[in-house]
PDB file of C-alpha atoms in Angstrom:
ATOM      1  CA  MET V 885     -68.524 -52.534 -42.426  1.00 43.00           C
ATOM      2  CA  GLU V 886     -68.247 -49.123 -44.092  1.00 47.00           C
ATOM      3  CA  ASN V 887     -65.504 -48.757 -46.620  1.00 49.00           C
ATOM      4  CA  ALA V 888     -66.260 -45.289 -47.766  1.00 47.00           C
ATOM      5  CA  ALA V 889     -63.472 -42.758 -47.439  1.00 46.00           C
ATOM      6  CA  ASN V 890     -63.795 -40.051 -44.829  1.00 51.00           C
ATOM      7  CA  PRO V 891     -64.180 -36.698 -46.522  1.00 45.00           C
ATOM      8  CA  ALA V 892     -61.882 -35.230 -43.943  1.00 45.00           C
ATOM      9  CA  ASP V 893     -59.160 -37.769 -44.598  1.00 47.00           C
ATOM     10  CA  PRO V 894     -55.842 -36.239 -45.897  1.00 43.00           C
ATOM     11  CA  LEU V 895     -55.892 -38.603 -48.834  1.00 44.00           C
ATOM     12  CA  SER V 896     -59.160 -37.107 -50.048  1.00 68.00           C
ATOM     13  CA  ILE V 897     -57.514 -33.668 -49.979  1.00 73.00           C
ATOM     14  CA  LEU V 898     -54.586 -35.143 -52.027  1.00 76.00           C
ATOM     15  CA  GLU V 899     -57.083 -36.668 -54.507  1.00 76.00           C
ATOM     16  CA  LEU V 900     -58.675 -33.195 -54.917  1.00 74.00           C
ATOM     17  CA  VAL V 901     -55.282 -31.587 -55.555  1.00 77.00           C
ATOM     18  CA  THR V 902     -54.278 -34.262 -58.114  1.00 79.00           C
ATOM     19  CA  LYS V 903     -57.602 -33.961 -59.955  1.00 74.00           C
ATOM     20  CA  SER V 904     -57.647 -30.199 -59.905  1.00 78.00           C
ATOM     21  CA  THR V 905     -57.376 -28.026 -63.026  1.00 80.00           C
ATOM     22  CA  PRO V 906     -53.865 -27.062 -64.280  1.00 86.00           C
ATOM     23  CA  VAL V 907     -54.512 -23.343 -63.235  1.00 87.00           C
ATOM     24  CA  ALA V 908     -55.251 -24.647 -59.642  1.00 87.00           C
ATOM     25  CA  LYS V 909     -52.157 -26.842 -59.676  1.00 89.00           C
ATOM     26  CA  GLY V 910     -50.030 -24.005 -60.833  1.00 93.00           C
ATOM     27  CA  VAL V 911     -51.407 -21.717 -57.953  1.00 94.00           C
ATOM     28  CA  LEU V 912     -50.633 -24.445 -55.400  1.00 93.00           C
ATOM     29  CA  LEU V 913     -47.193 -24.962 -56.793  1.00 95.00           C
ATOM     30  CA  LEU V 914     -46.419 -21.379 -56.694  1.00 97.00           C
ATOM     31  CA  LEU V 915     -47.615 -21.254 -53.088  1.00 97.00           C
ATOM     32  CA  LEU V 916     -45.470 -24.191 -52.270  1.00 97.00           C
ATOM     33  CA  ILE V 917     -42.469 -22.454 -53.734  1.00 98.00           C
ATOM     34  CA  PHE V 918     -43.107 -19.376 -51.551  1.00 98.00           C
ATOM     35  CA  SER V 919     -43.531 -21.508 -48.478  1.00 98.00           C
ATOM     36  CA  VAL V 920     -40.384 -23.540 -48.981  1.00 98.00           C
ATOM     37  CA  VAL V 921     -38.213 -20.570 -49.712  1.00 98.00           C
ATOM     38  CA  SER V 922     -39.720 -18.720 -46.644  1.00 98.00           C
ATOM     39  CA  TRP V 923     -38.932 -21.621 -44.387  1.00 98.00           C
ATOM     40  CA  ALA V 924     -35.371 -21.928 -45.725  1.00 98.00           C
ATOM     41  CA  ILE V 925     -34.848 -18.240 -44.966  1.00 98.00           C
ATOM     42  CA  ILE V 926     -36.356 -18.539 -41.479  1.00 98.00           C
ATOM     43  CA  ILE V 927     -34.180 -21.531 -40.545  1.00 98.00           C
ATOM     44  CA  THR V 928     -31.100 -19.960 -41.931  1.00 98.00           C
ATOM     45  CA  LYS V 929     -31.786 -16.672 -40.077  1.00 98.00           C
ATOM     46  CA  PHE V 930     -32.261 -18.539 -36.812  1.00 97.00           C
ATOM     47  CA  PHE V 931     -28.971 -20.291 -37.167  1.00 98.00           C
ATOM     48  CA  VAL V 932     -27.055 -17.041 -38.231  1.00 98.00           C
ATOM     49  CA  TYR V 933     -28.585 -14.899 -35.456  1.00 98.00           C
ATOM     50  CA  ARG V 934     -27.981 -17.573 -32.834  1.00 98.00           C
ATOM     51  CA  ARG V 935     -24.210 -17.747 -33.852  1.00 98.00           C
ATOM     52  CA  ALA V 936     -24.083 -13.975 -34.110  1.00 98.00           C
ATOM     53  CA  ARG V 937     -25.387 -13.325 -30.609  1.00 98.00           C
ATOM     54  CA  LYS V 938     -23.151 -15.983 -29.059  1.00 98.00           C
ATOM     55  CA  GLU V 939     -19.979 -14.577 -30.767  1.00 98.00           C
ATOM     56  CA  ASP V 940     -21.100 -11.059 -29.850  1.00 98.00           C
ATOM     57  CA  LYS V 941     -21.108 -12.095 -26.033  1.00 98.00           C
ATOM     58  CA  MET V 942     -17.690 -13.698 -26.534  1.00 98.00           C
ATOM     59  CA  PHE V 943     -16.199 -10.550 -28.184  1.00 98.00           C
ATOM     60  CA  LEU V 944     -17.691  -8.166 -25.596  1.00 97.00           C
ATOM     61  CA  LYS V 945     -16.224 -10.225 -22.783  1.00 97.00           C
ATOM     62  CA  ILE V 946     -12.663 -10.000 -24.410  1.00 96.00           C
ATOM     63  CA  PHE V 947     -13.121  -6.333 -25.278  1.00 96.00           C
ATOM     64  CA  PHE V 948     -13.825  -5.166 -21.751  1.00 94.00           C
ATOM     65  CA  LYS V 949     -11.310  -7.426 -20.081  1.00 94.00           C
ATOM     66  CA  SER V 950      -8.297  -7.138 -22.365  1.00 92.00           C
ATOM     67  CA  ASP V 951      -5.773  -4.260 -22.063  1.00 87.00           C
ATOM     68  CA  SER V 952      -4.322  -4.884 -25.618  1.00 88.00           C
ATOM     69  CA  LEU V 953      -6.130  -3.621 -28.730  1.00 90.00           C
ATOM     70  CA  THR V 954      -4.007  -6.058 -30.811  1.00 89.00           C
ATOM     71  CA  ASN V 955      -5.172  -9.031 -28.778  1.00 94.00           C
ATOM     72  CA  ILE V 956      -8.845  -7.805 -29.287  1.00 95.00           C
ATOM     73  CA  TYR V 957      -8.095  -7.210 -32.966  1.00 95.00           C
ATOM     74  CA  ASN V 958      -6.786 -10.767 -33.425  1.00 95.00           C
ATOM     75  CA  PHE V 959      -9.737 -12.303 -31.503  1.00 97.00           C
ATOM     76  CA  ALA V 960     -12.195 -10.275 -33.602  1.00 98.00           C
ATOM     77  CA  ARG V 961     -10.638 -11.501 -36.922  1.00 97.00           C
ATOM     78  CA  GLU V 962     -11.531 -15.078 -35.857  1.00 97.00           C
ATOM     79  CA  LEU V 963     -15.318 -14.372 -35.347  1.00 97.00           C
ATOM     80  CA  LYS V 964     -17.181 -14.883 -38.595  1.00 96.00           C
ATOM     81  CA  PHE V 965     -20.776 -14.196 -37.365  1.00 98.00           C
ATOM     82  CA  SER V 966     -20.294 -11.349 -34.856  1.00 98.00           C
ATOM     83  CA  PRO V 967     -21.561  -8.022 -36.190  1.00 98.00           C
ATOM     84  CA  ILE V 968     -20.127  -6.128 -33.201  1.00 98.00           C
ATOM     85  CA  ALA V 969     -16.677  -7.607 -33.953  1.00 98.00           C
ATOM     86  CA  ARG V 970     -16.850  -6.379 -37.532  1.00 98.00           C
ATOM     87  CA  VAL V 971     -17.794  -2.895 -36.222  1.00 98.00           C
ATOM     88  CA  PHE V 972     -14.897  -2.963 -33.989  1.00 98.00           C
ATOM     89  CA  LEU V 973     -12.555  -3.964 -36.882  1.00 97.00           C
ATOM     90  CA  THR V 974     -13.762  -1.021 -38.894  1.00 97.00           C
ATOM     91  CA  GLY V 975     -13.070   1.295 -35.992  1.00 95.00           C
ATOM     92  CA  TYR V 976      -9.663  -0.239 -35.423  1.00 94.00           C
ATOM     93  CA  HIS V 977      -8.726   0.194 -39.014  1.00 93.00           C
ATOM     94  CA  GLU V 978      -9.822   3.854 -38.961  1.00 90.00           C
ATOM     95  CA  LEU V 979      -7.770   4.481 -35.788  1.00 87.00           C
ATOM     96  CA  TYR V 980      -4.629   3.332 -37.518  1.00 82.00           C
ATOM     97  CA  VAL V 981      -5.536   5.283 -40.679  1.00 78.00           C
ATOM     98  CA  PHE V 982      -5.666   8.545 -38.754  1.00 69.00           C
ATOM     99  CA  LYS V 983      -2.832   8.004 -36.239  1.00 62.00           C
ATOM    100  CA  GLU V 984      -0.128   5.478 -35.379  1.00 58.00           C
ATOM    101  CA  ILE V 985      -1.291   4.327 -31.884  1.00 53.00           C
ATOM    102  CA  SER V 986       0.215   2.455 -29.062  1.00 51.00           C
ATOM    103  CA  ASP V 987      -0.848  -1.163 -28.394  1.00 51.00           C
ATOM    104  CA  LYS V 988      -1.485  -0.523 -24.744  1.00 52.00           C
ATOM    105  CA  ARG V 989      -4.611   1.417 -23.626  1.00 53.00           C
ATOM    106  CA  GLY V 990      -3.782   4.345 -21.422  1.00 52.00           C
ATOM    107  CA  SER V 991      -0.048   3.736 -21.666  1.00 50.00           C
ATOM    108  CA  GLY V 992       1.334   7.177 -20.696  1.00 46.00           C
ATOM    109  CA  ALA V 993       1.045  10.917 -21.373  1.00 44.00           C
ATOM    110  CA  ALA V 994       4.048  10.920 -23.811  1.00 39.00           C
ATOM    111  CA  GLU V 995       2.457   8.425 -26.066  1.00 41.00           C
ATOM    112  CA  LYS V 996      -0.990  10.066 -25.774  1.00 42.00           C
ATOM    113  CA  GLN V 997       0.424  13.153 -27.523  1.00 44.00           C
ATOM    114  CA  MET V 998       0.577  11.056 -30.734  1.00 47.00           C
ATOM    115  CA  MET V 999      -2.912   9.995 -30.436  1.00 66.00           C
ATOM    116  CA  VAL V1000      -6.106  11.024 -32.403  1.00 79.00           C
ATOM    117  CA  SER V1001      -7.459  14.529 -32.563  1.00 82.00           C
ATOM    118  CA  PRO V1002     -11.089  15.613 -32.184  1.00 84.00           C
ATOM    119  CA  LYS V1003     -11.312  15.843 -35.993  1.00 85.00           C
ATOM    120  CA  ASP V1004     -10.006  12.289 -36.293  1.00 87.00           C
ATOM    121  CA  LEU V1005     -12.517  11.118 -33.678  1.00 90.00           C
ATOM    122  CA  LYS V1006     -15.374  12.385 -35.772  1.00 92.00           C
ATOM    123  CA  GLY V1007     -14.057  10.342 -38.788  1.00 91.00           C
ATOM    124  CA  ILE V1008     -14.004   7.216 -36.592  1.00 93.00           C
ATOM    125  CA  GLU V1009     -17.493   7.805 -35.317  1.00 96.00           C
ATOM    126  CA  LEU V1010     -18.760   8.138 -38.933  1.00 96.00           C
ATOM    127  CA  ALA V1011     -17.049   4.927 -39.896  1.00 96.00           C
ATOM    128  CA  LEU V1012     -18.579   3.096 -36.879  1.00 98.00           C
ATOM    129  CA  THR V1013     -21.975   4.372 -37.948  1.00 97.00           C
ATOM    130  CA  LYS V1014     -21.610   3.275 -41.511  1.00 98.00           C
ATOM    131  CA  SER V1015     -20.385  -0.150 -40.364  1.00 98.00           C
ATOM    132  CA  THR V1016     -23.440  -0.579 -38.092  1.00 98.00           C
ATOM    133  CA  ASN V1017     -25.797   0.293 -40.858  1.00 98.00           C
ATOM    134  CA  HIS V1018     -23.993  -2.146 -43.215  1.00 98.00           C
ATOM    135  CA  GLU V1019     -24.190  -4.906 -40.580  1.00 98.00           C
ATOM    136  CA  VAL V1020     -27.955  -4.223 -39.997  1.00 98.00           C
ATOM    137  CA  GLU V1021     -28.526  -4.443 -43.713  1.00 98.00           C
ATOM    138  CA  LYS V1022     -26.569  -7.714 -43.907  1.00 97.00           C
ATOM    139  CA  LEU V1023     -28.677  -9.163 -41.041  1.00 98.00           C
ATOM    140  CA  GLY V1024     -31.930  -8.162 -42.796  1.00 97.00           C
ATOM    141  CA  HIS V1025     -30.935  -9.572 -46.146  1.00 96.00           C
ATOM    142  CA  ARG V1026     -33.785 -11.567 -47.775  1.00 96.00           C
ATOM    143  CA  LEU V1027     -36.274 -10.799 -45.038  1.00 97.00           C
ATOM    144  CA  ASP V1028     -38.181  -8.774 -47.509  1.00 97.00           C
ATOM    145  CA  PHE V1029     -39.071 -12.051 -49.219  1.00 98.00           C
ATOM    146  CA  LEU V1030     -40.951 -12.976 -45.997  1.00 98.00           C
ATOM    147  CA  ALA V1031     -42.854  -9.728 -46.098  1.00 98.00           C
ATOM    148  CA  THR V1032     -43.621 -10.302 -49.742  1.00 98.00           C
ATOM    149  CA  THR V1033     -44.872 -13.889 -48.941  1.00 98.00           C
ATOM    150  CA  GLY V1034     -47.023 -12.704 -46.137  1.00 98.00           C
ATOM    151  CA  SER V1035     -48.610  -9.936 -48.267  1.00 97.00           C
ATOM    152  CA  THR V1036     -48.920 -11.798 -51.562  1.00 98.00           C
ATOM    153  CA  THR V1037     -49.769 -15.444 -50.982  1.00 98.00           C
ATOM    154  CA  PRO V1038     -53.208 -14.803 -49.482  1.00 97.00           C
ATOM    155  CA  PHE V1039     -54.189 -13.157 -52.710  1.00 97.00           C
ATOM    156  CA  ILE V1040     -52.659 -15.855 -54.815  1.00 97.00           C
ATOM    157  CA  GLY V1041     -54.620 -18.389 -52.783  1.00 95.00           C
ATOM    158  CA  LEU V1042     -57.806 -16.210 -53.331  1.00 95.00           C
ATOM    159  CA  PHE V1043     -57.156 -16.124 -57.013  1.00 94.00           C
ATOM    160  CA  GLY V1044     -56.948 -19.976 -57.017  1.00 91.00           C
ATOM    161  CA  THR V1045     -60.238 -20.110 -55.062  1.00 91.00           C
ATOM    162  CA  VAL V1046     -62.059 -17.737 -57.428  1.00 91.00           C
ATOM    163  CA  TRP V1047     -60.753 -19.605 -60.344  1.00 88.00           C
ATOM    164  CA  GLY V1048     -61.954 -22.942 -58.893  1.00 84.00           C
ATOM    165  CA  ILE V1049     -65.442 -21.639 -58.107  1.00 86.00           C
ATOM    166  CA  MET V1050     -65.692 -20.350 -61.614  1.00 85.00           C
ATOM    167  CA  HIS V1051     -64.693 -23.790 -62.966  1.00 77.00           C
ATOM    168  CA  SER V1052     -67.232 -25.440 -60.730  1.00 78.00           C
ATOM    169  CA  PHE V1053     -70.062 -23.174 -62.022  1.00 79.00           C
ATOM    170  CA  ARG V1054     -68.967 -23.853 -65.620  1.00 77.00           C
ATOM    171  CA  MET V1055     -69.152 -27.561 -64.924  1.00 71.00           C
ATOM    172  CA  ILE V1056     -72.603 -27.170 -63.383  1.00 72.00           C
ATOM    173  CA  GLY V1057     -73.778 -25.481 -66.646  1.00 71.00           C
ATOM    174  CA  VAL V1058     -72.270 -28.257 -68.727  1.00 70.00           C
ATOM    175  CA  LYS V1059     -73.728 -31.020 -66.630  1.00 67.00           C
ATOM    176  CA  GLY V1060     -77.097 -29.187 -65.922  1.00 64.00           C
ATOM    177  CA  SER V1061     -76.956 -30.391 -62.306  1.00 63.00           C
ATOM    178  CA  ALA V1062     -76.593 -28.188 -59.231  1.00 62.00           C
ATOM    179  CA  SER V1063     -76.812 -30.847 -56.532  1.00 62.00           C
ATOM    180  CA  ILE V1064     -74.568 -30.752 -53.442  1.00 62.00           C
ATOM    181  CA  GLY V1065     -72.850 -33.815 -54.485  1.00 60.00           C
ATOM    182  CA  GLY V1066     -71.906 -32.300 -57.794  1.00 60.00           C
ATOM    183  CA  VAL V1067     -70.842 -28.853 -56.516  1.00 66.00           C
ATOM    184  CA  ALA V1068     -69.144 -29.754 -53.194  1.00 67.00           C
ATOM    185  CA  PRO V1069     -65.919 -31.287 -54.729  1.00 68.00           C
ATOM    186  CA  GLY V1070     -65.325 -28.305 -56.929  1.00 71.00           C
ATOM    187  CA  ILE V1071     -65.831 -25.891 -54.068  1.00 79.00           C
ATOM    188  CA  ALA V1072     -63.590 -27.898 -51.764  1.00 78.00           C
ATOM    189  CA  GLU V1073     -60.953 -27.923 -54.462  1.00 79.00           C
ATOM    190  CA  ALA V1074     -61.114 -24.251 -54.738  1.00 82.00           C
ATOM    191  CA  LEU V1075     -61.007 -23.595 -51.057  1.00 89.00           C
ATOM    192  CA  ILE V1076     -57.727 -25.547 -50.767  1.00 91.00           C
ATOM    193  CA  ALA V1077     -55.974 -22.711 -52.619  1.00 93.00           C
ATOM    194  CA  THR V1078     -57.142 -20.191 -49.901  1.00 94.00           C
ATOM    195  CA  ALA V1079     -55.988 -22.538 -47.138  1.00 94.00           C
ATOM    196  CA  ALA V1080     -52.597 -23.071 -48.790  1.00 95.00           C
ATOM    197  CA  GLY V1081     -52.245 -19.266 -49.165  1.00 97.00           C
ATOM    198  CA  LEU V1082     -52.759 -18.695 -45.491  1.00 97.00           C
ATOM    199  CA  VAL V1083     -50.445 -21.581 -44.639  1.00 97.00           C
ATOM    200  CA  ALA V1084     -47.681 -19.846 -46.513  1.00 98.00           C
ATOM    201  CA  ALA V1085     -48.538 -16.316 -45.274  1.00 98.00           C
ATOM    202  CA  ILE V1086     -49.043 -16.706 -41.505  1.00 98.00           C
ATOM    203  CA  PRO V1087     -45.583 -18.184 -40.636  1.00 98.00           C
ATOM    204  CA  ALA V1088     -43.888 -15.572 -43.022  1.00 98.00           C
ATOM    205  CA  VAL V1089     -45.638 -12.651 -41.196  1.00 98.00           C
ATOM    206  CA  VAL V1090     -45.012 -14.002 -37.709  1.00 98.00           C
ATOM    207  CA  PHE V1091     -41.306 -14.678 -38.290  1.00 98.00           C
ATOM    208  CA  PHE V1092     -40.751 -11.563 -40.331  1.00 98.00           C
ATOM    209  CA  ASN V1093     -41.826  -9.508 -37.107  1.00 98.00           C
ATOM    210  CA  TYR V1094     -39.828 -11.706 -34.998  1.00 98.00           C
ATOM    211  CA  LEU V1095     -36.678 -11.626 -36.829  1.00 98.00           C
ATOM    212  CA  ASN V1096     -37.012  -7.868 -37.318  1.00 98.00           C
ATOM    213  CA  SER V1097     -37.145  -7.579 -33.503  1.00 98.00           C
ATOM    214  CA  ARG V1098     -33.922  -9.556 -33.339  1.00 98.00           C
ATOM    215  CA  ILE V1099     -32.355  -7.160 -35.790  1.00 98.00           C
ATOM    216  CA  HIS V1100     -33.380  -4.256 -33.710  1.00 98.00           C
ATOM    217  CA  GLY V1101     -31.698  -5.832 -30.702  1.00 98.00           C
ATOM    218  CA  PHE V1102     -28.486  -6.281 -32.650  1.00 98.00           C
ATOM    219  CA  ASN V1103     -28.666  -2.713 -33.890  1.00 98.00           C
ATOM    220  CA  HIS V1104     -29.056  -1.325 -30.393  1.00 98.00           C
ATOM    221  CA  ARG V1105     -26.078  -3.418 -29.091  1.00 98.00           C
ATOM    222  CA  MET V1106     -23.871  -2.246 -31.958  1.00 98.00           C
ATOM    223  CA  GLU V1107     -24.808   1.399 -31.185  1.00 98.00           C
ATOM    224  CA  ASP V1108     -24.065   0.829 -27.498  1.00 98.00           C
ATOM    225  CA  PHE V1109     -20.543  -0.792 -28.361  1.00 98.00           C
ATOM    226  CA  SER V1110     -19.761   2.097 -30.709  1.00 97.00           C
ATOM    227  CA  SER V1111     -20.442   4.516 -27.823  1.00 97.00           C
ATOM    228  CA  ASP V1112     -18.248   2.483 -25.576  1.00 96.00           C
ATOM    229  CA  PHE V1113     -15.547   2.316 -28.205  1.00 96.00           C
ATOM    230  CA  ILE V1114     -15.558   6.029 -28.715  1.00 95.00           C
ATOM    231  CA  TYR V1115     -15.416   6.597 -24.945  1.00 93.00           C
ATOM    232  CA  MET V1116     -12.429   4.303 -24.787  1.00 91.00           C
ATOM    233  CA  ILE V1117     -10.642   6.216 -27.579  1.00 89.00           C
ATOM    234  CA  GLU V1118     -11.421   9.647 -25.866  1.00 88.00           C
ATOM    235  CA  LYS V1119     -10.152   8.180 -22.485  1.00 86.00           C
ATOM    236  CA  ASP V1120      -7.108   6.421 -23.705  1.00 83.00           C
ATOM    237  CA  PHE V1121      -6.046   7.694 -27.084  1.00 80.00           C
ATOM    238  CA  MET V1122      -7.325  11.261 -27.268  1.00 75.00           C
ATOM    239  CA  SER V1123      -4.764  13.938 -28.134  1.00 56.00           C
ATOM    240  CA  SER V1124      -4.790  16.931 -25.767  1.00 55.00           C
ATOM    241  CA  ALA V1125      -3.030  18.990 -28.284  1.00 49.00           C
ATOM    242  CA  PRO V1126      -5.112  21.325 -30.655  1.00 51.00           C
ATOM    243  CA  ASP V1127      -6.033  20.117 -34.085  1.00 49.00           C
ATOM    244  CA  PRO V1128      -3.228  21.183 -36.520  1.00 46.00           C
ATOM    245  CA  VAL V1129      -5.848  22.367 -39.009  1.00 42.00           C
ATOM    246  CA  ARG V1130      -7.391  24.552 -36.306  1.00 37.00           C
ATOM    247  CA  MET V1131      -3.859  25.962 -35.492  1.00 33.00           C
ATOM    248  CA  GLU V1132      -3.363  27.021 -39.109  1.00 39.00           C
ATOM    249  CA  GLU V1133      -6.599  28.896 -39.093  1.00 39.00           C
ATOM    250  CA  MET V1134      -5.710  30.827 -35.921  1.00 34.00           C
ATOM    251  CA  PRO V1135      -4.446  34.512 -36.610  1.00 39.00           C
TER     252      PRO V1135
END
């Protein structure tokens, strides 16, 4: 009956790691840190994006069905993850900054005379654009770490491999033996660093691209909502009177 350990057994790999040089252990520890932080970011973003998408759908349903801006505003304040709701809140506040508006959308010609002017509308559009950019930046926060992990860890692993091979050749010189049995453990130890670098890099690159595609989707939906919001303002709250500033400039 054979009691020899299988070289492919995970325990053998663990033994190689525990018996490796301090530099190799440092490289593997660094790669482990990169990998753990990357997975923490990935899992967190999955949770945040899922909640954000769910709340976006809830908000848009209320926005297009409700006739009261106050009700929409109160509902939007309860949503903690929805980027579209935060864009709406920005536009709503800007609307009140420029003009005192009626609660009801399309509530009569007499009230519409007190609504926003074309100049005010440009200010609201600018505020919506800035808010959208801010939300995109928040959604992408810390994703740059995934990009750094994907581009850096393979080279860190390669450094560990090169160092391990150098150490193996040095030991060959010391022992004066170049047999396969003497060289193989050192080479295997060195290649573990390359494998660890790839294990850290591949998921980081894949999920960086995937999460960025999700952000692009959020961005497009926020831009579409901004267009709908501006159209609603033009339709229901746009002043038909000339801009007072323009009137002063007339001869």
